[in-house]
Tab-separated table of C-alpha atoms in Angstrom:
chain	number	residue	atom	x	y	z
A	109	MET	CA	3.605	-10.333	2.548
A	110	PRO	CA	1.500	-9.037	-0.292
A	111	LYS	CA	-1.493	-11.130	-1.223
A	112	SER	CA	-2.004	-9.997	-4.795
A	113	SER	CA	-3.735	-12.700	-6.799
A	114	ALA	CA	-2.342	-14.398	-9.901
A	115	THR	CA	-5.843	-15.182	-11.092
A	116	HIS	CA	-5.909	-12.482	-13.749
A	117	LEU	CA	-2.508	-13.203	-15.272
A	118	THR	CA	-2.395	-14.256	-18.873
A	119	ARG	CA	-1.227	-17.733	-19.783
A	120	ARG	CA	2.065	-16.327	-21.090
A	121	GLY	CA	2.461	-14.166	-18.034
A	122	ILE	CA	1.929	-16.979	-15.581
A	123	LEU	CA	4.240	-19.374	-17.374
A	124	ALA	CA	6.950	-16.780	-17.853
A	125	ALA	CA	6.719	-15.340	-14.402
A	126	GLY	CA	9.916	-17.000	-13.708
A	127	GLY	CA	7.740	-16.281	-11.032
A	128	ALA	CA	5.328	-19.120	-11.198
A	129	LEU	CA	5.964	-18.937	-10.231
A	130	GLY	CA	6.387	-18.084	-7.312
A	131	LEU	CA	10.106	-18.198	-0.590
A	132	GLY	CA	11.790	-18.332	7.972
A	133	ALA	CA	15.015	-17.705	8.258
A	134	ALA	CA	15.292	-20.458	10.866
A	135	LEU	CA	16.924	-23.630	9.665
A	136	ALA	CA	14.616	-25.517	11.964
A	137	ALA	CA	11.878	-24.725	9.462
A	138	CYS	CA	13.561	-27.146	7.076
A	139	GLY	CA	12.225	-30.080	9.066
A	140	ASP	CA	8.741	-31.479	9.036
A	141	GLY	CA	8.731	-31.557	12.827
A	142	ASP	CA	5.313	-32.106	14.300
A	143	GLU	CA	3.410	-30.351	11.530
A	144	LYS	CA	-0.071	-31.761	11.109
A	145	ASP	CA	-0.216	-33.593	7.811
A	146	GLY	CA	-3.971	-33.591	7.407
A	147	GLY	CA	-3.975	-37.189	6.193
A	148	SER	CA	-5.272	-40.362	7.785
A	149	GLY	CA	-3.323	-42.806	5.628
A	150	SER	CA	-0.453	-44.286	7.632
A	151	GLY	CA	1.734	-45.263	4.704
A	152	THR	CA	1.381	-48.962	5.512
A	153	THR	CA	-0.085	-51.748	3.406
A	154	ALA	CA	-2.760	-52.341	6.016
A	155	ALA	CA	-3.920	-48.746	5.721
A	156	ALA	CA	-4.860	-49.336	2.092
A	157	SER	CA	-7.971	-51.211	3.192
A	158	GLY	CA	-9.219	-48.493	5.493
A	159	PRO	CA	-10.754	-45.043	4.948
A	160	TRP	CA	-8.569	-42.182	3.724
A	161	SER	CA	-8.821	-38.433	4.078
A	162	PHE	CA	-6.545	-35.458	3.527
A	163	GLU	CA	-7.172	-31.789	4.272
A	164	ASP	CA	-5.603	-29.670	1.545
A	165	ASP	CA	-4.407	-26.075	1.577
A	166	ARG	CA	-7.864	-24.774	0.686
A	167	GLY	CA	-9.179	-26.259	3.901
A	168	GLN	CA	-11.089	-28.842	1.873
A	169	THR	CA	-10.985	-32.493	2.957
A	170	ALA	CA	-10.691	-35.149	0.265
A	171	LYS	CA	-12.095	-38.523	1.320
A	172	ALA	CA	-12.140	-42.083	-0.020
A	173	ASP	CA	-13.093	-45.519	1.279
A	174	LYS	CA	-9.454	-46.590	0.961
A	175	VAL	CA	-6.082	-45.049	0.205
A	176	PRO	CA	-6.217	-43.861	-3.431
A	177	SER	CA	-4.300	-45.964	-5.920
A	178	HIS	CA	-5.536	-44.347	-9.153
A	179	ILE	CA	-3.824	-40.999	-8.689
A	180	VAL	CA	-3.927	-38.288	-11.347
A	181	ALA	CA	-1.707	-35.286	-10.746
A	182	PHE	CA	0.005	-32.280	-12.265
A	183	VAL	CA	3.305	-33.630	-13.580
A	184	GLY	CA	5.463	-31.826	-11.002
A	185	VAL	CA	3.320	-33.174	-8.175
A	186	ALA	CA	3.481	-36.682	-9.629
A	187	ALA	CA	7.283	-36.351	-9.821
A	188	ALA	CA	7.478	-35.383	-6.147
A	189	LEU	CA	5.179	-38.231	-5.085
A	190	TYR	CA	7.303	-40.615	-7.165
A	191	ASP	CA	10.337	-39.680	-5.073
A	192	TYR	CA	8.391	-40.909	-2.044
A	193	GLY	CA	7.377	-44.183	-3.680
A	194	VAL	CA	3.903	-43.137	-4.814
A	195	GLN	CA	3.165	-43.786	-8.517
A	196	ALA	CA	0.589	-41.707	-10.371
A	197	LYS	CA	-1.563	-43.329	-13.084
A	198	GLY	CA	-2.117	-40.150	-15.051
A	199	VAL	CA	-0.472	-36.756	-15.356
A	200	PHE	CA	-1.168	-33.394	-16.954
A	201	GLY	CA	1.107	-30.475	-17.704
A	202	PRO	CA	4.587	-30.383	-19.316
A	203	THR	CA	5.508	-34.086	-19.343
A	204	THR	CA	7.458	-34.617	-22.556
A	205	THR	CA	9.478	-32.321	-24.798
A	206	LYS	CA	8.967	-32.020	-28.543
A	207	ASP	CA	11.467	-34.828	-29.142
A	208	GLY	CA	9.573	-37.147	-26.800
A	209	LYS	CA	11.989	-36.987	-23.894
A	210	ALA	CA	10.944	-36.387	-20.305
A	211	ASP	CA	10.372	-32.720	-19.474
A	212	VAL	CA	12.403	-31.203	-16.642
A	213	GLN	CA	9.212	-31.086	-14.574
A	214	ALA	CA	8.812	-34.882	-14.802
A	215	GLY	CA	11.784	-35.481	-12.542
A	216	ASP	CA	12.806	-39.146	-12.324
A	217	MET	CA	9.466	-40.546	-13.463
A	218	ASP	CA	9.345	-42.962	-16.377
A	219	VAL	CA	6.939	-40.926	-18.489
A	220	SER	CA	6.169	-43.974	-20.642
A	221	LYS	CA	4.421	-45.530	-17.650
A	222	VAL	CA	1.884	-42.762	-17.062
A	223	THR	CA	-1.083	-41.638	-19.132
A	224	ASN	CA	-0.520	-38.095	-20.338
A	225	LEU	CA	-3.816	-36.202	-20.318
A	226	GLY	CA	-2.392	-33.027	-21.849
A	227	ASN	CA	1.108	-31.723	-22.325
A	228	GLU	CA	0.294	-28.045	-22.798
A	229	TRP	CA	-1.696	-25.281	-21.120
A	230	GLY	CA	-5.429	-25.778	-21.673
A	231	GLN	CA	-5.101	-29.457	-22.617
A	232	PHE	CA	-6.842	-32.030	-20.424
A	233	ASN	CA	-8.368	-35.126	-22.038
A	234	ILE	CA	-11.472	-35.799	-19.971
A	235	GLU	CA	-12.228	-39.114	-21.711
A	236	LYS	CA	-8.778	-40.489	-20.887
A	237	TYR	CA	-9.128	-39.105	-17.380
A	238	ALA	CA	-12.430	-40.884	-16.783
A	239	ALA	CA	-11.028	-44.118	-18.236
A	240	LEU	CA	-8.368	-44.129	-15.515
A	241	ALA	CA	-11.130	-44.362	-12.880
A	242	PRO	CA	-9.306	-41.743	-10.793
A	243	ASP	CA	-9.822	-41.679	-7.061
A	244	VAL	CA	-7.948	-38.409	-6.433
A	245	LEU	CA	-6.844	-35.391	-8.511
A	246	VAL	CA	-3.844	-33.434	-7.179
A	247	SER	CA	-2.245	-30.189	-8.268
A	248	THR	CA	-0.440	-27.150	-6.912
A	249	MET	CA	-2.026	-23.707	-6.518
A	250	PHE	CA	-0.454	-20.394	-7.555
A	251	ASP	CA	-3.080	-18.059	-6.160
A	252	ASP	CA	-5.117	-17.576	-3.005
A	253	ALA	CA	-8.373	-18.456	-4.782
A	254	GLY	CA	-7.799	-22.213	-4.757
A	255	THR	CA	-7.228	-22.579	-8.509
A	256	LEU	CA	-5.753	-25.991	-9.331
A	257	TRP	CA	-2.738	-25.448	-11.584
A	258	TYR	CA	-3.154	-26.660	-15.183
A	259	VAL	CA	-6.759	-27.781	-14.617
A	260	PRO	CA	-8.528	-25.767	-17.368
A	261	GLU	CA	-11.138	-23.399	-15.990
A	262	GLU	CA	-13.385	-23.923	-19.016
A	263	SER	CA	-13.621	-27.690	-18.416
A	264	LYS	CA	-13.199	-27.761	-14.645
A	265	LYS	CA	-16.841	-28.675	-13.968
A	266	LYS	CA	-16.708	-31.650	-16.341
A	267	ILE	CA	-13.425	-32.824	-14.810
A	268	LEU	CA	-14.761	-32.620	-11.270
A	269	ALA	CA	-17.965	-34.355	-12.380
A	270	VAL	CA	-15.932	-37.523	-12.965
A	271	GLY	CA	-16.078	-37.838	-9.200
A	272	ALA	CA	-12.493	-37.892	-7.943
A	273	PRO	CA	-11.908	-35.490	-5.025
A	274	GLY	CA	-9.404	-32.732	-5.632
A	275	VAL	CA	-6.350	-31.891	-3.513
A	276	GLY	CA	-4.529	-28.563	-3.798
A	277	ILE	CA	-1.056	-27.892	-2.383
A	278	SER	CA	-0.361	-24.161	-2.198
A	279	VAL	CA	2.871	-22.761	-3.600
A	280	TYR	CA	1.701	-19.165	-3.330
A	281	ASP	CA	3.288	-16.509	-1.114
A	282	ARG	CA	5.155	-18.811	1.266
A	283	GLN	CA	8.616	-20.262	1.697
A	284	LEU	CA	9.781	-23.485	0.073
A	285	THR	CA	9.961	-25.460	3.307
A	286	GLY	CA	6.195	-25.271	3.869
A	287	PRO	CA	5.115	-26.872	0.560
A	288	LEU	CA	7.905	-29.443	0.960
A	289	GLN	CA	6.411	-30.530	4.273
A	290	ARG	CA	2.915	-30.601	2.838
A	291	MET	CA	3.954	-32.771	-0.119
A	292	LEU	CA	5.713	-35.191	2.200
A	293	ALA	CA	2.558	-35.361	4.322
A	294	LEU	CA	0.432	-36.032	1.238
A	295	ALA	CA	2.819	-38.772	0.104
A	296	ARG	CA	2.642	-40.345	3.548
A	297	SER	CA	-1.138	-40.340	3.452
A	298	LEU	CA	-1.100	-41.970	0.004
A	299	GLY	CA	0.971	-44.894	1.226
A	300	GLY	CA	4.451	-43.576	0.558
A	301	ASP	CA	7.202	-44.666	2.929
A	302	VAL	CA	8.741	-41.373	3.971
A	303	THR	CA	10.957	-42.943	6.641
A	304	THR	CA	13.413	-44.674	4.304
A	305	ASP	CA	17.140	-43.976	4.508
A	306	LYS	CA	16.936	-42.380	1.068
A	307	VAL	CA	14.332	-39.867	2.229
A	308	LYS	CA	16.215	-39.149	5.462
A	309	GLN	CA	19.438	-38.590	3.537
A	310	ALA	CA	17.703	-36.286	1.057
A	311	LYS	CA	16.241	-34.226	3.894
A	312	LYS	CA	19.643	-34.001	5.602
A	313	ARG	CA	21.184	-32.938	2.290
A	314	PHE	CA	18.546	-30.217	1.952
A	315	GLU	CA	19.228	-28.934	5.474
A	316	ASP	CA	22.981	-28.937	4.857
A	317	ALA	CA	22.456	-27.100	1.567
A	318	ALA	CA	20.347	-24.462	3.318
A	319	ALA	CA	23.118	-23.931	5.872
A	320	ARG	CA	25.673	-23.678	3.065
A	321	LEU	CA	23.580	-21.133	1.159
A	322	ARG	CA	23.109	-19.037	4.276
A	323	ALA	CA	26.854	-19.084	4.933
A	324	ALA	CA	27.645	-18.165	1.326
A	325	ALA	CA	25.196	-15.259	1.364
A	326	LYS	CA	26.614	-14.015	4.659
A	327	ALA	CA	30.184	-14.236	3.376
A	328	LYS	CA	29.357	-12.334	0.166
A	329	PRO	CA	26.488	-9.964	0.978
A	330	ASP	CA	27.305	-7.676	-1.961
A	331	ILE	CA	26.740	-10.347	-4.605
A	332	LYS	CA	23.508	-9.385	-6.353
A	333	VAL	CA	21.308	-12.119	-7.832
A	334	MET	CA	18.624	-11.584	-10.484
A	335	ALA	CA	15.912	-14.128	-11.322
A	336	GLY	CA	14.954	-13.954	-14.984
A	337	SER	CA	12.963	-15.671	-17.704
A	338	ALA	CA	13.251	-15.194	-21.448
A	339	SER	CA	10.661	-15.074	-24.206
A	340	GLN	CA	10.990	-13.985	-27.822
A	341	ASP	CA	9.959	-10.395	-27.179
A	342	LEU	CA	10.390	-9.846	-23.446
A	343	PHE	CA	12.684	-10.516	-20.512
A	344	TYR	CA	10.971	-11.066	-17.169
A	345	VAL	CA	12.598	-10.096	-13.875
A	346	SER	CA	10.999	-11.824	-10.904
A	347	GLY	CA	10.589	-10.257	-7.498
A	348	THR	CA	11.079	-12.465	-4.472
A	349	ASN	CA	7.568	-12.058	-3.074
A	350	LEU	CA	5.093	-14.837	-3.927
A	351	SER	CA	7.646	-17.359	-5.306
A	352	ILE	CA	8.394	-20.204	-2.882
A	353	ASP	CA	12.035	-20.649	-3.888
A	354	LEU	CA	12.978	-16.967	-4.023
A	355	GLU	CA	11.228	-16.150	-0.749
A	356	TYR	CA	13.187	-18.932	0.944
A	357	PHE	CA	16.520	-17.985	-0.611
A	358	LYS	CA	15.936	-14.385	0.467
A	359	ALA	CA	15.179	-15.548	4.014
A	360	LEU	CA	18.540	-17.319	3.987
A	361	GLY	CA	20.199	-13.995	3.175
A	362	VAL	CA	20.572	-13.974	-0.613
A	363	ASN	CA	20.718	-10.427	-2.007
A	364	PHE	CA	18.203	-10.215	-4.883
A	365	VAL	CA	17.367	-7.643	-7.508
A	366	GLU	CA	13.889	-6.423	-6.530
A	367	PRO	CA	11.718	-4.700	-9.141
A	368	PRO	CA	9.485	-2.072	-7.496
A	369	GLU	CA	5.861	-2.986	-6.883
A	370	SER	CA	4.734	-0.443	-9.466
A	371	ALA	CA	6.836	-2.195	-12.123
A	372	LYS	CA	5.382	-5.604	-11.240
A	373	LYS	CA	1.782	-4.429	-11.460
A	374	GLN	CA	1.125	-5.876	-14.919
A	375	GLY	CA	2.645	-9.170	-13.814
A	376	GLY	CA	0.194	-9.559	-10.963
A	377	GLY	CA	2.905	-8.739	-8.455
A	378	TRP	CA	5.192	-11.524	-9.646
A	379	TYR	CA	7.536	-9.893	-12.148
A	380	GLU	CA	8.485	-6.930	-14.309
A	381	SER	CA	8.477	-7.210	-18.100
A	382	LEU	CA	11.390	-5.614	-19.950
A	383	SER	CA	12.027	-5.209	-23.646
A	384	TRP	CA	15.317	-6.696	-24.760
A	385	GLU	CA	16.593	-3.172	-25.363
A	386	ASN	CA	16.149	-2.503	-21.634
A	387	VAL	CA	17.424	-5.819	-20.310
A	388	ASP	CA	20.320	-3.980	-18.652
A	389	LYS	CA	17.987	-1.989	-16.380
A	390	TYR	CA	19.235	-3.860	-13.312
A	391	ARG	CA	22.801	-4.691	-12.372
A	392	ALA	CA	23.444	-8.257	-11.235
A	393	ASP	CA	26.421	-10.466	-10.500
A	394	ILE	CA	24.524	-13.739	-10.945
A	395	ILE	CA	21.487	-14.389	-13.147
A	396	MET	CA	19.192	-17.334	-12.403
A	397	MET	CA	17.341	-18.284	-15.586
A	398	ASP	CA	14.024	-20.136	-15.883
A	399	ASN	CA	14.822	-23.680	-17.062
A	400	ARG	CA	11.282	-24.692	-18.037
A	401	THR	CA	10.527	-25.573	-21.641
A	402	SER	CA	8.138	-22.617	-21.835
A	403	ALA	CA	11.135	-20.267	-21.596
A	404	ILE	CA	13.974	-19.619	-24.029
A	405	GLN	CA	17.193	-21.030	-22.584
A	406	PRO	CA	20.331	-18.865	-22.225
A	407	ALA	CA	22.269	-20.650	-24.977
A	408	ALA	CA	19.491	-19.803	-27.430
A	409	ILE	CA	19.254	-16.098	-26.572
A	410	THR	CA	20.630	-14.128	-29.520
A	411	GLN	CA	19.950	-10.549	-28.422
A	412	GLY	CA	23.137	-8.492	-28.233
A	413	THR	CA	21.972	-6.646	-25.128
A	414	TRP	CA	21.828	-9.951	-23.270
A	415	LYS	CA	25.352	-10.908	-24.295
A	416	LYS	CA	26.657	-7.565	-23.021
A	417	LEU	CA	25.374	-8.096	-19.474
A	418	ALA	CA	28.246	-8.304	-16.997
A	419	ALA	CA	26.998	-11.548	-15.420
A	420	VAL	CA	26.636	-13.150	-18.852
A	421	LYS	CA	30.121	-12.119	-19.944
A	422	ALA	CA	31.501	-13.458	-16.647
A	423	GLY	CA	29.770	-16.805	-17.150
A	424	GLN	CA	27.759	-16.311	-13.971
A	425	VAL	CA	24.399	-17.589	-15.241
A	426	ILE	CA	22.742	-20.584	-13.578
A	427	SER	CA	19.410	-22.333	-14.055
A	428	ARG	CA	16.331	-21.980	-11.888
A	429	ASN	CA	13.139	-24.013	-11.786
A	430	PRO	CA	10.317	-21.620	-10.791
A	431	GLU	CA	8.152	-24.703	-10.191
A	432	PRO	CA	10.365	-26.832	-7.953
A	433	ILE	CA	9.560	-30.534	-7.693
A	434	LEU	CA	8.511	-30.661	-4.061
A	435	SER	CA	10.702	-33.426	-2.704
A	436	TYR	CA	13.832	-32.923	-0.640
A	437	ASP	CA	15.762	-34.941	-3.215
A	438	LYS	CA	14.933	-32.471	-5.983
A	439	CYS	CA	15.125	-29.268	-3.947
A	440	ALA	CA	18.517	-29.826	-2.292
A	441	PRO	CA	20.423	-29.306	-5.584
A	442	LEU	CA	18.640	-25.968	-6.113
A	443	LEU	CA	20.171	-24.632	-2.903
A	444	GLU	CA	23.549	-26.218	-3.620
A	445	ASP	CA	23.764	-24.695	-7.089
A	446	LEU	CA	22.964	-21.204	-5.843
A	447	ALA	CA	25.370	-21.551	-2.920
A	448	LYS	CA	28.167	-22.617	-5.267
A	449	ALA	CA	27.402	-19.752	-7.644
A	450	ILE	CA	27.636	-17.203	-4.818
A	451	GLU	CA	30.771	-18.805	-3.362
A	452	THR	CA	32.588	-18.601	-6.699
A	453	ALA	CA	31.072	-15.385	-8.067
A	454	LYS	CA	33.123	-12.335	-8.909
A	455	LYS	CA	31.642	-8.911	-8.225
A	456	VAL	CA	30.887	-7.627	-11.723
A	457	SER	CA	27.905	-5.307	-11.229
């Protein structure tokens, strides 16, 4: 797999990568099996009084005298931990929409019960952060340089100086199942009970959804899927390399539109940028559209060239979250929705 770095992408480029962006063909990979979790917390109440450590995806080991209880995390990470019974004290990243409602990346969290340190790119209130007395800072990573997502580079030293160890979970150039296992392991180490019936059922649902998607793709190999993201001036077409969801869907047999590497050069290897006049460059039967608040949603796209696309006219447009909440509960529907779309799709390209 290519290892091109996302480090030099612009803020707009990274967020729009539809690609943020970011996935094994074996279904066995869906399980957490015997994978080393890197954490010493056992998930029990007794463990809270003992030492804690967790080796992250940078190979760095975060340590504390006891299992952290003052957790600050990127909102999507906090949402995943919440699904495993671990409550963050503070969050950063897209948490609420302009009307005050929970952002799609907040999952099932009650956003009124967490301290929001910054809702937009570049925002991170260090004073509020320090006041939380954080004992761990967790985020995802979208490059191979160990950059913690949404932790501003210009204030990173001051943030780290507060003293909480950092934990990075990589979502770069790998399949979805890997980060899912790592997040579950982190939740376990932080005291989450990952053996509940709810968690087991969610994992089984994910595995069943993966089998369904594979079967759908095998039954309709000619159905072409395009992953897109919309901005005011440009339409972004994501390649499958680097993105954890798309790499995984491709491994399950989904037939994707693939921009050539030369076309993705300006997007750091993640995506190709098209003017709205050229949005019909690729033929697709299904279009998966970025559902994050940073992207324009399909219903709000007014360009005539968009409305003329065969998939749009056929009503074969579904949503995609390029930054999946890494719990089985939240990822199973992503596979189910794509499987259903392929099962019911008409060949229009």
